[in-house]
Structures are given as structure tokens and as C-alpha cells.
């Protein structure tokens, strides 16, 4: 692996550009390099690992038991990439990806590193931009002191810091238990774990239970759950949450069985499962569909993780939530296909090499459906009460969105942007998109699939005007503005 | 709001300022992590209502950790590694046109 720290060090062209250095990106880049491709791995973070293996090479946390053996498995994934002959650009942001108009069949990728922008070309792209936590809008979720559970985990992995004072963790999903146990092991004072898993989900999830019994999730999950329930104050069947405070969090009010209870706290960590981050894949023109079981937008992919745009594959949790182990395997499979597309492998070679990886992937994904069905968020957390801020950037409430959908007949999220500016702030809809869709669907009596999603456009990450202006200009672009 | 857990690997101490106040961080921290570790409650005020905000996702997607770093606004504190001598400031609301 060759680290690149200056944007001038990047080549003009790569066989393959991989975006995101989590397990999928690291494995895709390593495998592709092992197959002889000229590879660049770009990642916006300063060190490799993505979110799940965040700071795996630099974490100051010494006690291995705090983060658990699953975390440390990331070392071997990074190690393999470090031994591979690939270029690696950390701290480098991808802000656009589109067809290179000058050279059909290749992509033009807009990058920014160290305050300088540049366009490079790639024959193939594998987008491994991963997942984000599902937006969990409750009243008061914008107060300082409220953050995502994943953020607390990142703070722990990256900087070895834990919340001070009374900490409450709320929401649902397997990661909730993991985080609770990690933070407790690191010495945080967790006064309550509030579980919002709807009771009725069990009925649906039971259909997928036989598969779960044979899955690698089972033993691990049950152990973690039992530990959390035994050691921490665990409250189940939570149906409503509201954070309150003046300028910062002071308490959280919990609704349960028709009664409300207020817990005084300093930190509230929210988690409602994870969903694919679709901003780059959507802006690159890849088609997406609404996955009803995972209840989120997922790119349309074939069995090699190729998207609807020829030459762009999407692997890892960005391809649909599957977890860290399956992310790495998906990355490998996408890399085999990239090599085939570039003529480095024949179809039979690709199929033969990928077969054992695919078998392992199937094993890893077994039982996933049970988790998806069990931890599907309750409707009141997907489409919250009117007073709740939905778009954190532009401070648009659920009530405003419902009102615009009802009185003005707004039919979709893109029109809603024009009326209310939701999704037009710096996060570009990442924290409001799913909720806006849900609210319009609720008012209009439609499904999220029928409502659609934001049409996202580059730049998908901020880039300064100065950086853009300093890019080399083509004759066509000069002619477009000079009369 | 955050504190270092016990038994951390040693790190080089870095000096930086937040709104002019001298603070210390650890090499390897991001700006956002260093602010949290120093007990900074809010790092920006929103352009719409001026409400205080603090880092929310720490993974580059929420933009609530936007701060001014060495005079440049709209920097994502959770993606910028802390460096010796950095001057970090609260990002106050919306920008105003500077008089020429």
C-alpha cells in the first residue's frame, strides 16, 4: 500500500477507484490489487477501518476486552490491504462521480485532499461508502448532549473518551446492545437502556427464526443481550421518547404502557438501526429501490454487486445492511467482477475464484432477516409527532411537512425541498430524507416506495468555490461562459 | 461531556484554542473529539434560529460539528485531525456579507 498525502501524487487514471476504507473497500482494493489491477482507495477519514473498525491502527484503547474481539478482527483486514500494491488516499473526499464525457467508458471522479480539488479518471468504480444510522427524530434530538449511539462508539474507538455523568441509551437494533456493553466496559455510567423494539415485531420475526437458529449471529447476539439485560437497567416496550433542556440536554421523558417517566441525564445516545448511505450512489445515477424488510432505500444490484450504471459496483453495507463480515466478502466479489470487466479474468475464472467467497457470504447473511424483522422501527419513530424537528439543518418540523403534504398537495420529497428547504442544508438530506418520505407517505396514504427519494446531485460533499475555480478548465467549459 | 477512559495509550499533547481559550488535546484526535473531551457543550449556532448544536454523528454526515478552523468556516470537526496550534472557533449562525 502506498499512502498519498498530496493530491498531486494521484495518477491521472486508475483501473479501479474504490471509495471508502471500511471492510468492504479494504477487501475490494486488496483483492483487485492482488489480481493485478491498478487501484486507488480513497477515504475521507484520516485512518483506515471505516466505522466498524474505526481507528483500528491508532486507537488509544489498550484493554482489548472493551471493544471486543470482533473489533480487533479488523486488524487483519487492514493488514492485508497494507501488504497489497494499491494506492491509498486518506483524508480525501469524493464529491462527484460521473461519466467522463471526453472518454466514453470511463468515469471522472472529483476529489478533494488537503484543500485542493482534482479530477481523475477510472475505468471501474466500487463504492463502499457504507451505512449510516437511521435518523431517529424525537423532540429535542438537536440539543447538545444528544448524539447517536454510533457517535459515542466512534468517540470511544477513535479517542478513548466516554460520556461523563448520567448516560441513557435508547432505541433498537443489535448494535444497541453492543454499544451499551462497550460503553459500560469503558467505565461510562449508563443509567438506563430504553428499548423501543415493538412487541408485535416478534410475531413477524418468528417466521425467520429457524434460519436465525443456524446463523453466526445467534450465540453472539444472545450473549450480548443477556449481559446487557443483567448488568444494566433495561427498560423494554418504550413507545415514546422526548429529550428536553435549555441549550443542552437535561432529561429524557419515556412513554411506556400509557405512562410517562422523566429521567434526568447528561447524555442521550440514540440508535434506530443502520441504513445504506445513498448520497454518492444516488448522485452517481445508480437506481435504488425501497427494501420493505430493511425499511430503507437500497441500490439495485446484480449478484456481482454491479449497479444499474455499467462500471459502478456498490459493496458493503451500502449494498443493503449485512454487517462487517459480509461487507468484506461483498467487496471481494465486486473486485472479482471488476477484474473480469477489465479483461483480467475470464467469466469462468471469476466464477471459480468467487465461489468460496460467495458460499461464506451466504453463511454470514443467514439469520439477517430475523434481525431486520425484529428490529424494524415502530411507526411513531419513523414519522414523529408534529413538533419534532425533522430536517436538522433547516429546522423544518414534522408538522410543517405534514401540512405542506396535506394542504399544498406536495407529492414527493423533491417538491418538498422547494417548499420548505428540507434536505437543502449542509447534510444534503442524509438526516431528514427517510423521515420526509415517511411523512409524505403517511399523509397521502402511500408507501415510501411510491413516494420516492431525494434526487441527489454532486457535489455530494462540500468543496470550496476556490477549489473548483482552481481546477483545470476544458475548452468547452471556457466557451460556455466566455462570450 | 466526555472524559478519557482509564488506561489509555500515551499520546503527544497538542495545544489548541477554542474561541481563544487555551485547551489541550491528544495527537490522533479529531477536532470534534478534542472539543468533546474538553467539555465544550456546543460548537455552532444554526443559521435558521441560532440554536446551539454539538457533534451528533461524528462520522461526517450530520454537519452539526461545523466549526471555524484557522479562519476557515464550515469545516467538519469530526473529519479534521487536531494539529498543534489550531485556532478553533464557534461557527455563529449564517454568514454576513463583509463590507469592502
Coordinates of C-alpha atoms in Angstrom, one line a residue:
Chain A
X1 CA 0.0 0.0 0.0
X2 CA 1.3 3.4 -0.9
X3 CA -0.2 6.3 1.1
X4 CA -0.8 9.5 -0.9
X5 CA -0.9 12.7 1.1
X6 CA -0.8 15.3 -1.6
X7 CA -3.4 15.4 -4.3
X8 CA -0.6 15.9 -6.9
X9 CA 0.6 12.4 -6.2
X10 CA -2.5 10.8 -7.6
X11 CA -2.3 9.3 -11.1
X12 CA -4.4 10.6 -14.0
X13 CA -6.1 7.3 -14.4
X14 CA -6.7 4.1 -12.4
X15 CA -8.2 0.8 -13.4
X16 CA -10.3 0.8 -10.3
X17 CA -11.1 3.5 -7.8
X18 CA -12.6 2.2 -4.5
X19 CA -14.4 4.8 -2.3
X20 CA -14.4 4.1 1.4
X21 CA -11.9 2.3 3.6
X22 CA -14.2 0.1 5.7
X23 CA -14.1 -3.7 5.5
X24 CA -15.7 -3.8 2.0
X25 CA -13.4 -1.1 0.5
X26 CA -10.2 -2.5 2.0
X27 CA -11.1 -6.0 0.9
X28 CA -12.1 -4.9 -2.6
X29 CA -9.0 -2.8 -3.1
X30 CA -6.7 -5.6 -1.7
X31 CA -8.3 -8.3 -3.9
X32 CA -8.2 -6.1 -7.0
X33 CA -4.6 -5.3 -6.5
X34 CA -3.8 -8.9 -5.9
X35 CA -5.4 -9.6 -9.3
X36 CA -3.0 -7.0 -10.9
X37 CA -5.4 -4.0 -11.2
X38 CA -4.0 -0.5 -10.7
X39 CA -6.1 0.5 -7.7
X40 CA -6.7 3.7 -5.7
X41 CA -8.6 3.5 -2.4
X42 CA -10.0 6.9 -1.4
X43 CA -11.3 7.6 2.2
X44 CA -12.4 10.7 3.9
X45 CA -11.2 9.6 7.3
X46 CA -7.5 10.0 8.4
X47 CA -7.1 6.3 9.1
X48 CA -8.5 3.1 7.6
X49 CA -11.2 0.9 9.1
X50 CA -14.5 2.7 8.2
X51 CA -16.9 3.0 11.1
X52 CA -16.9 -0.6 12.3
X53 CA -13.1 -0.8 12.5
X54 CA -12.7 2.9 13.2
X55 CA -9.2 3.8 14.3
X56 CA -8.1 0.1 14.3
X57 CA -4.5 1.1 13.6
X58 CA -4.4 4.1 16.0
X59 CA -7.0 3.6 18.8
X60 CA -5.7 4.6 22.2
X61 CA -7.9 1.9 23.9
X62 CA -5.5 -0.7 25.3
X63 CA -7.8 -3.1 27.0
X64 CA -8.9 -5.4 24.1
X65 CA -11.9 -6.6 26.1
X66 CA -13.5 -3.1 26.0
X67 CA -14.1 -3.1 22.2
X68 CA -14.3 -6.9 21.9
X69 CA -12.6 -9.5 19.6
X70 CA -15.0 -8.7 16.7
X71 CA -13.4 -5.2 16.5
X72 CA -9.9 -6.4 16.6
X73 CA -10.6 -8.7 13.6
X74 CA -10.3 -5.5 11.6
X75 CA -6.5 -5.6 12.0
X76 CA -6.1 -8.5 9.6
X77 CA -8.3 -6.8 7.0
X78 CA -6.2 -3.6 7.2
X79 CA -3.1 -5.7 7.3
X80 CA -3.9 -7.5 4.0
X81 CA -4.6 -4.1 2.4
X82 CA -1.3 -2.7 3.6
X83 CA 0.5 -5.6 2.0
X84 CA -1.3 -5.1 -1.3
X85 CA 0.1 -3.0 -4.2
X86 CA -2.5 -0.3 -4.1
X87 CA -2.5 3.5 -3.7
X88 CA -4.4 4.8 -0.6
X89 CA -5.5 8.4 -0.2
X90 CA -6.8 9.1 3.4
X91 CA -8.4 12.3 4.3
X92 CA -9.6 12.6 0.7
X93 CA -13.2 13.4 -0.1
X94 CA -15.0 12.2 -3.2
X95 CA -17.5 15.0 -4.2
X96 CA -18.6 13.8 -7.6
X97 CA -18.6 10.7 -9.8
X98 CA -19.9 10.7 -13.3
X99 CA -19.2 9.5 -16.8
X100 CA -16.1 11.1 -18.4
X101 CA -17.6 12.9 -21.4
X102 CA -14.2 13.1 -23.1
X103 CA -13.6 9.4 -22.8
X104 CA -16.6 7.1 -23.1
X105 CA -16.5 4.0 -20.8
X106 CA -14.5 5.8 -18.1
X107 CA -15.5 7.8 -15.1
X108 CA -14.5 11.2 -14.0
X109 CA -14.1 11.5 -10.2
X110 CA -13.9 14.8 -8.3
X111 CA -11.7 14.6 -5.3
X112 CA -10.5 17.0 -2.6
X113 CA -7.4 16.5 -0.4
X114 CA -5.6 19.0 1.8
X115 CA -7.7 21.9 0.5
X116 CA -7.1 21.1 -3.2
X117 CA -9.5 19.6 -5.7
X118 CA -8.7 17.5 -8.7
X119 CA -10.5 15.4 -11.3
X120 CA -9.1 11.9 -12.0
X121 CA -10.3 9.1 -14.3
X122 CA -11.2 5.5 -13.5
X123 CA -12.3 2.6 -15.7
X124 CA -14.2 1.0 -12.8
X125 CA -15.5 2.2 -9.5
X126 CA -16.5 0.2 -6.4
X127 CA -18.5 2.4 -4.0
X128 CA -18.1 1.1 -0.4
X129 CA -19.5 4.2 1.4
X130 CA -21.2 2.0 4.0
X131 CA -24.1 2.7 6.3
X132 CA -25.3 5.5 8.5
X133 CA -27.6 5.3 11.5
X134 CA -31.2 5.6 10.6
X135 CA -32.5 9.1 11.5
X136 CA -34.2 8.9 14.9
X137 CA -36.2 12.1 15.1
X138 CA -37.6 12.8 18.6
X139 CA -38.5 16.1 20.2
X140 CA -35.2 17.6 21.5
X141 CA -32.8 15.4 19.4
X142 CA -31.0 18.6 18.3
X143 CA -29.9 19.5 21.8
X144 CA -26.2 19.4 22.7
X145 CA -25.9 16.2 24.8
X146 CA -28.0 14.1 22.4
X147 CA -26.0 12.2 19.9
X148 CA -26.2 8.9 18.0
X149 CA -25.0 5.7 19.8
X150 CA -22.6 5.2 16.9
X151 CA -21.1 8.6 17.6
X152 CA -20.3 7.6 21.2
X153 CA -18.8 4.4 19.8
X154 CA -16.6 6.4 17.4
X155 CA -15.5 8.7 20.2
X156 CA -14.5 5.6 22.2
X157 CA -12.7 3.9 19.4
X158 CA -11.0 6.9 18.0
X159 CA -10.2 9.0 21.0
X160 CA -10.8 6.7 24.0
X161 CA -13.3 9.0 25.5
X162 CA -16.6 8.1 27.3
X163 CA -19.6 10.3 28.2
X164 CA -19.4 12.0 31.6
X165 CA -22.3 11.7 34.1
X166 CA -25.7 10.0 33.7
X167 CA -26.0 8.4 30.2
X168 CA -29.1 7.0 28.7
X169 CA -29.1 4.7 25.6
X170 CA -32.3 4.5 23.6
X171 CA -33.7 2.7 20.5
X172 CA -33.4 -0.7 19.0
X173 CA -31.3 -3.0 17.0
X174 CA -28.4 -5.4 17.7
X175 CA -25.8 -2.5 17.8
X176 CA -27.7 -1.0 20.8
X177 CA -26.7 -3.9 23.0
X178 CA -23.1 -3.9 21.7
X179 CA -22.7 -0.2 22.3
X180 CA -24.2 -0.5 25.8
X181 CA -21.8 -3.2 26.8
X182 CA -18.8 -1.4 25.2
X183 CA -19.5 1.8 27.0
X184 CA -20.2 0.1 30.3
X185 CA -16.9 -1.8 30.0
X186 CA -15.1 1.6 29.3
X187 CA -16.5 3.0 32.5
X188 CA -19.5 5.1 31.4
X189 CA -22.4 5.5 33.9
X190 CA -25.3 4.1 31.9
X191 CA -28.4 4.8 34.0
X192 CA -30.9 3.2 31.5
X193 CA -31.1 1.3 28.3
X194 CA -34.5 2.1 26.7
X195 CA -35.6 -0.5 24.2
X196 CA -38.1 0.7 21.6
X197 CA -38.5 -2.7 19.8
X198 CA -42.2 -3.0 19.1
X199 CA -43.6 -6.1 20.8
X200 CA -45.6 -7.1 17.8
X201 CA -42.4 -7.4 15.7
X202 CA -41.8 -10.8 17.3
X203 CA -44.8 -12.3 15.5
X204 CA -43.4 -11.4 12.1
X205 CA -39.8 -12.2 13.0
X206 CA -40.6 -15.7 14.3
X207 CA -41.2 -16.8 10.7
X208 CA -37.5 -16.2 10.0
X209 CA -36.4 -17.7 13.3
X210 CA -35.4 -21.2 12.1
X211 CA -32.7 -19.6 9.8
X212 CA -31.6 -17.4 12.7
X213 CA -31.0 -20.5 14.8
X214 CA -28.4 -21.7 12.4
X215 CA -26.8 -18.2 12.0
X216 CA -23.5 -16.9 13.3
X217 CA -25.4 -14.0 14.9
X218 CA -27.2 -16.2 17.3
X219 CA -24.7 -17.1 20.0
X220 CA -23.1 -13.7 19.9
X221 CA -26.3 -11.8 20.0
X222 CA -28.0 -13.8 22.8
X223 CA -24.9 -13.5 25.0
X224 CA -24.7 -9.7 24.4
X225 CA -28.4 -9.3 25.1
X226 CA -28.4 -11.4 28.2
X227 CA -25.3 -9.5 29.5
X228 CA -26.9 -6.1 28.9
X229 CA -30.1 -7.1 30.5
X230 CA -28.4 -8.5 33.5
X231 CA -25.9 -5.7 34.1
X232 CA -27.7 -2.6 33.1
X233 CA -31.1 -1.0 33.9
X234 CA -33.0 -2.3 30.9
X235 CA -36.5 -0.9 30.0
X236 CA -38.4 -2.6 27.2
X237 CA -41.6 -1.7 25.3
X238 CA -40.8 2.0 25.2
X239 CA -43.3 3.7 22.9
X240 CA -42.3 7.4 23.1
X241 CA -39.2 9.5 23.8
X242 CA -38.6 13.2 24.2
X243 CA -35.4 15.0 25.1
X244 CA -35.6 18.3 27.0
X245 CA -33.3 21.0 28.3
X246 CA -32.3 24.7 27.9
X247 CA -29.5 24.9 25.5
X248 CA -28.3 21.4 26.4
X249 CA -29.9 18.1 27.4
X250 CA -31.3 17.9 30.9
X251 CA -33.7 15.0 30.8
X252 CA -35.5 12.4 28.7
X253 CA -39.2 11.6 29.0
X254 CA -40.0 8.0 28.4
X255 CA -43.5 6.8 27.4
X256 CA -44.3 3.2 28.3
X257 CA -47.6 1.4 28.8
X258 CA -49.5 4.6 28.6
X259 CA -47.5 6.3 31.4
X260 CA -44.6 8.8 31.2
X261 CA -41.5 8.9 33.3
X262 CA -38.7 11.5 33.2
X263 CA -35.1 10.5 33.6
X264 CA -32.5 13.2 34.5
X265 CA -29.4 12.7 32.3
X266 CA -26.4 14.4 30.8
X267 CA -26.1 12.3 27.6
X268 CA -28.7 10.6 25.5
X269 CA -27.5 8.2 22.8
X270 CA -30.0 7.3 20.1
X271 CA -29.9 4.3 17.8
X272 CA -32.6 3.0 15.5
X273 CA -30.6 0.6 13.3
X274 CA -28.5 1.4 10.3
X275 CA -29.4 2.1 6.6
X276 CA -27.2 2.4 3.5
X277 CA -25.8 5.8 2.9
X278 CA -27.1 6.6 -0.5
X279 CA -25.8 10.1 -1.3
X280 CA -22.9 9.2 -3.6
X281 CA -24.7 6.2 -5.2
X282 CA -27.8 8.2 -5.8
X283 CA -25.9 11.2 -7.2
X284 CA -23.9 8.8 -9.5
X285 CA -27.2 7.9 -11.1
X286 CA -27.5 4.3 -9.7
X287 CA -31.0 3.1 -9.4
X288 CA -32.4 2.4 -5.9
X289 CA -35.5 0.6 -4.6
X290 CA -37.2 0.6 -1.3
X291 CA -36.5 -2.6 0.7
X292 CA -39.6 -3.3 2.8
X293 CA -37.9 -5.6 5.2
X294 CA -34.9 -3.4 6.0
X295 CA -37.2 -0.4 5.5
X296 CA -34.8 1.7 3.6
X297 CA -33.6 2.7 0.1
X298 CA -31.1 0.2 -1.3
X299 CA -29.3 0.3 -4.7
X300 CA -30.4 -2.1 -7.3
X301 CA -27.6 -4.6 -7.8
X302 CA -26.9 -7.9 -9.6
X303 CA -25.2 -10.8 -7.9
X304 CA -21.8 -9.3 -8.5
X305 CA -22.9 -6.1 -6.8
X306 CA -22.9 -4.2 -10.1
X307 CA -25.3 -1.2 -10.1
X308 CA -27.6 0.0 -12.9
X309 CA -24.7 2.1 -14.1
X310 CA -22.2 -0.1 -16.0
X311 CA -18.8 0.1 -14.3
X312 CA -20.1 1.1 -10.9
X313 CA -20.4 -1.6 -8.3
X314 CA -21.6 -1.0 -4.7
X315 CA -20.4 -3.3 -2.0
X316 CA -20.5 -3.4 1.8
X317 CA -23.4 -2.2 3.9
X318 CA -24.1 0.4 1.2
X319 CA -25.4 -2.5 -0.8
X320 CA -28.0 -3.3 1.9
X321 CA -27.3 -4.0 5.5
X322 CA -25.4 -7.2 6.1
X323 CA -22.7 -6.4 8.8
X324 CA -19.0 -6.2 8.8
X325 CA -18.1 -9.8 7.9
X326 CA -20.4 -9.8 4.9
X327 CA -19.2 -6.4 3.8
X328 CA -15.6 -7.7 3.4
X329 CA -16.9 -10.6 1.4
X330 CA -19.1 -8.4 -0.8
X331 CA -16.1 -6.2 -1.5
X332 CA -14.1 -9.3 -2.7
X333 CA -16.9 -10.4 -5.0
X334 CA -17.2 -7.0 -6.6
X335 CA -13.4 -6.9 -7.1
X336 CA -13.5 -10.2 -9.0
X337 CA -16.1 -8.8 -11.3
X338 CA -14.2 -5.6 -11.8
X339 CA -11.2 -7.7 -12.9
X340 CA -13.5 -9.6 -15.3
X341 CA -14.9 -6.3 -16.8
X342 CA -11.3 -5.2 -17.3
X343 CA -10.4 -8.4 -19.1
X344 CA -8.0 -9.6 -16.3
X345 CA -10.3 -12.6 -15.5
X346 CA -12.5 -14.7 -17.8
X347 CA -16.0 -15.4 -16.7
X348 CA -15.2 -19.0 -15.6
X349 CA -12.1 -17.8 -13.7
X350 CA -14.1 -15.2 -11.9
X351 CA -16.9 -17.6 -11.0
X352 CA -14.5 -20.2 -9.8
X353 CA -12.5 -17.8 -7.6
X354 CA -15.5 -16.2 -6.2
X355 CA -17.4 -19.4 -5.4
X356 CA -15.9 -20.0 -1.9
X357 CA -16.3 -16.3 -1.0
X358 CA -19.9 -16.4 -2.1
X359 CA -20.6 -19.5 0.0
X360 CA -19.1 -17.8 3.0
X361 CA -21.2 -14.7 2.3
X362 CA -24.4 -16.8 2.2
X363 CA -23.5 -18.3 5.6
X364 CA -22.8 -14.8 7.0
X365 CA -26.1 -13.4 5.9
X366 CA -28.1 -16.3 7.3
X367 CA -30.4 -15.1 10.0
X368 CA -30.1 -11.5 9.0
X369 CA -33.8 -11.4 8.0
X370 CA -34.8 -12.3 11.6
X371 CA -32.9 -9.2 12.8
X372 CA -34.4 -7.0 10.1
X373 CA -38.0 -8.0 11.0
X374 CA -37.5 -7.9 14.8
X375 CA -35.8 -4.5 14.8
X376 CA -38.0 -2.8 12.3
X377 CA -38.6 0.7 13.9
X378 CA -42.0 1.5 15.3
X379 CA -44.1 3.9 13.1
X380 CA -44.0 6.7 15.6
X381 CA -40.2 6.9 15.4
X382 CA -40.3 6.8 11.6
X383 CA -42.9 9.6 11.3
X384 CA -42.7 11.5 14.5
X385 CA -45.0 14.0 16.3
X386 CA -45.7 17.4 14.7
X387 CA -43.4 19.4 17.0
X388 CA -40.4 17.3 16.2
X389 CA -37.6 18.8 14.1
X390 CA -37.1 16.5 11.1
X391 CA -34.6 18.5 9.0
X392 CA -31.9 19.4 11.5
X393 CA -30.1 21.7 9.1
X394 CA -33.0 23.9 8.0
X395 CA -35.0 23.3 11.2
X396 CA -38.2 22.0 9.5
X397 CA -40.7 20.2 11.7
X398 CA -42.8 17.1 11.0
X399 CA -45.9 19.3 11.4
X400 CA -44.7 21.7 8.6
X401 CA -44.0 18.7 6.3
X402 CA -47.4 17.1 7.1
X403 CA -49.1 20.5 6.5
X404 CA -47.4 21.0 3.1
X405 CA -48.3 17.5 2.0
X406 CA -51.9 17.9 3.1
X407 CA -52.8 21.5 2.2
X408 CA -50.4 22.1 -0.7
X409 CA -50.6 18.6 -2.1
X410 CA -46.9 18.1 -2.2
X411 CA -46.4 14.7 -3.7
X412 CA -42.7 13.9 -3.1
X413 CA -39.5 14.9 -1.3
X414 CA -38.1 16.9 -4.2
X415 CA -41.1 19.2 -4.3
X416 CA -41.0 19.4 -0.5
X417 CA -37.5 20.8 -0.8
X418 CA -38.7 23.6 -2.9
X419 CA -41.5 24.5 -0.4
X420 CA -39.7 24.0 2.9
X421 CA -36.0 23.7 2.2
X422 CA -35.8 20.4 4.0
X423 CA -32.8 18.5 2.6
X424 CA -31.2 21.6 1.3
X425 CA -28.8 22.3 4.2
X426 CA -25.2 21.0 4.5
X427 CA -26.1 17.4 5.3
X428 CA -27.9 17.2 1.9
X429 CA -30.9 15.2 3.3
X430 CA -28.8 12.5 5.0
X431 CA -30.5 13.2 8.3
X432 CA -34.1 14.0 7.1
X433 CA -34.6 12.2 3.8
X434 CA -36.1 8.9 5.2
X435 CA -38.3 10.8 7.6
X436 CA -39.6 13.3 4.9
X437 CA -40.5 10.4 2.7
X438 CA -42.2 8.6 5.6
X439 CA -44.3 11.7 6.5
X440 CA -45.5 12.3 2.9
X441 CA -46.3 8.6 2.6
X442 CA -48.4 8.8 5.8
X443 CA -50.4 11.9 4.7
X444 CA -51.0 10.6 1.2
X445 CA -51.7 7.0 2.2
X446 CA -48.9 5.7 0.0
X447 CA -45.9 3.6 0.6
X448 CA -42.4 5.1 0.7
X449 CA -41.6 3.2 -2.5
X450 CA -44.4 5.2 -4.2
X451 CA -43.2 8.5 -2.8
X452 CA -39.6 8.1 -3.9
X453 CA -36.4 9.7 -2.6
X454 CA -34.5 12.9 -3.0
X455 CA -32.7 13.3 -6.3
X456 CA -29.2 14.0 -5.1
X457 CA -26.6 15.8 -7.1
X458 CA -22.9 16.5 -6.9
X459 CA -21.0 17.9 -5.1
X460 CA -22.1 15.3 -2.5
X461 CA -19.6 16.7 0.0
X462 CA -18.7 20.3 0.5
X463 CA -15.9 21.6 -1.7
X464 CA -14.9 25.3 -1.8
X465 CA -15.5 27.6 -4.7
X466 CA -11.8 28.3 -4.7
X467 CA -11.0 24.6 -5.1
X468 CA -13.5 24.4 -8.0
X469 CA -12.2 27.6 -9.6
X470 CA -8.6 26.3 -9.5
X471 CA -9.5 23.1 -11.5
X472 CA -8.0 23.0 -15.0
X473 CA -10.6 24.2 -17.5
X474 CA -11.6 22.5 -20.7
X475 CA -12.1 24.5 -23.8
X476 CA -15.8 23.7 -23.7
X477 CA -16.2 25.0 -20.1
X478 CA -14.4 28.2 -21.0
X479 CA -16.6 28.7 -24.1
X480 CA -19.7 28.1 -22.0
X481 CA -19.1 31.3 -20.0
X482 CA -16.9 33.5 -22.2
X483 CA -18.7 35.4 -24.9
Chain B
X1 CA -19.5 16.0 28.4
X2 CA -16.8 13.3 27.7
X3 CA -13.7 12.2 29.6
X4 CA -10.8 10.0 28.7
X5 CA -11.3 6.4 29.9
X6 CA -8.7 5.0 32.2
X7 CA -5.7 3.1 30.9
X8 CA -5.3 4.9 27.6
X9 CA -2.2 4.6 25.4
X10 CA 0.0 7.7 25.8
X11 CA -0.2 10.3 23.1
X12 CA 1.6 13.5 22.2
X13 CA -0.2 16.5 23.8
X14 CA -1.4 19.2 21.4
X15 CA -2.2 22.8 22.2
X16 CA -5.1 24.4 20.5
X17 CA -7.6 27.1 21.3
X18 CA -11.4 27.2 21.2
X19 CA -12.8 30.8 20.9
X20 CA -9.5 32.0 22.2
X21 CA -9.4 29.7 25.3
X22 CA -6.2 27.6 25.5
X23 CA -7.0 23.8 25.6
X24 CA -5.1 20.6 25.3
X25 CA -5.8 17.6 23.1
X26 CA -4.2 14.4 22.1
X27 CA -2.5 13.6 18.8
X28 CA -4.8 11.3 16.8
X29 CA -7.9 13.1 18.0
X30 CA -10.2 14.8 15.5
X31 CA -11.2 18.4 16.3
X32 CA -14.7 17.3 17.3
X33 CA -13.4 14.6 19.7
X34 CA -11.0 17.1 21.3
X35 CA -13.8 19.6 21.9
X36 CA -16.0 16.9 23.5
X37 CA -13.1 15.7 25.6
X38 CA -12.6 19.3 26.8
X39 CA -16.2 19.6 27.9
X40 CA -17.2 22.0 25.2
X41 CA -21.1 21.9 25.1
X42 CA -21.8 23.5 21.7
X43 CA -19.6 24.2 18.7
X44 CA -22.0 26.0 16.4
X45 CA -25.2 28.0 16.2
X46 CA -27.7 27.2 13.4
X47 CA -28.2 29.7 10.6
X48 CA -32.0 29.5 11.0
X49 CA -32.8 30.0 14.7
X50 CA -29.4 30.4 16.2
X51 CA -29.9 27.3 18.3
X52 CA -26.7 25.8 19.8
X53 CA -25.6 22.5 18.3
X54 CA -22.9 19.9 19.2
X55 CA -21.4 17.0 17.3
X56 CA -24.1 14.5 16.6
X57 CA -22.9 11.6 14.4
X58 CA -19.1 12.0 14.4
X59 CA -18.9 10.3 11.1
X60 CA -19.1 13.1 8.6
X61 CA -22.8 13.0 7.7
X62 CA -24.8 15.3 10.1
X63 CA -22.7 18.6 9.7
X64 CA -23.6 19.6 13.3
X65 CA -19.9 19.7 14.2
X66 CA -19.2 22.5 11.8
X67 CA -16.7 24.9 13.2
X68 CA -14.3 27.6 12.0
X69 CA -10.7 26.3 11.9
X70 CA -7.8 28.7 11.4
X71 CA -10.2 31.2 10.0
X72 CA -11.9 28.9 7.5
X73 CA -15.6 28.3 8.2
X74 CA -17.9 25.3 7.6
X75 CA -15.2 22.7 8.5
X76 CA -16.4 19.3 9.6
X77 CA -14.7 19.0 13.0
X78 CA -15.2 15.2 13.1
X79 CA -13.1 14.8 9.9
X80 CA -10.3 17.2 10.6
X81 CA -7.4 15.8 12.7
X82 CA -6.3 18.1 15.5
X83 CA -3.0 19.8 14.9
X84 CA -0.6 21.8 17.2
X85 CA -1.6 25.5 17.4
X86 CA -5.0 25.2 15.8
X87 CA -7.4 28.0 16.4
X88 CA -10.9 26.6 16.5
X89 CA -13.9 28.9 16.8
X90 CA -17.7 28.5 17.2
X91 CA -19.5 28.9 13.9
X92 CA -22.1 31.5 14.6
X93 CA -25.3 31.3 12.5
X94 CA -25.3 32.4 8.9
X95 CA -22.5 34.3 7.2
X96 CA -22.9 38.0 6.6
X97 CA -21.6 39.9 3.6
X98 CA -18.4 41.6 4.7
X99 CA -18.1 45.3 3.9
X100 CA -15.5 46.0 1.3

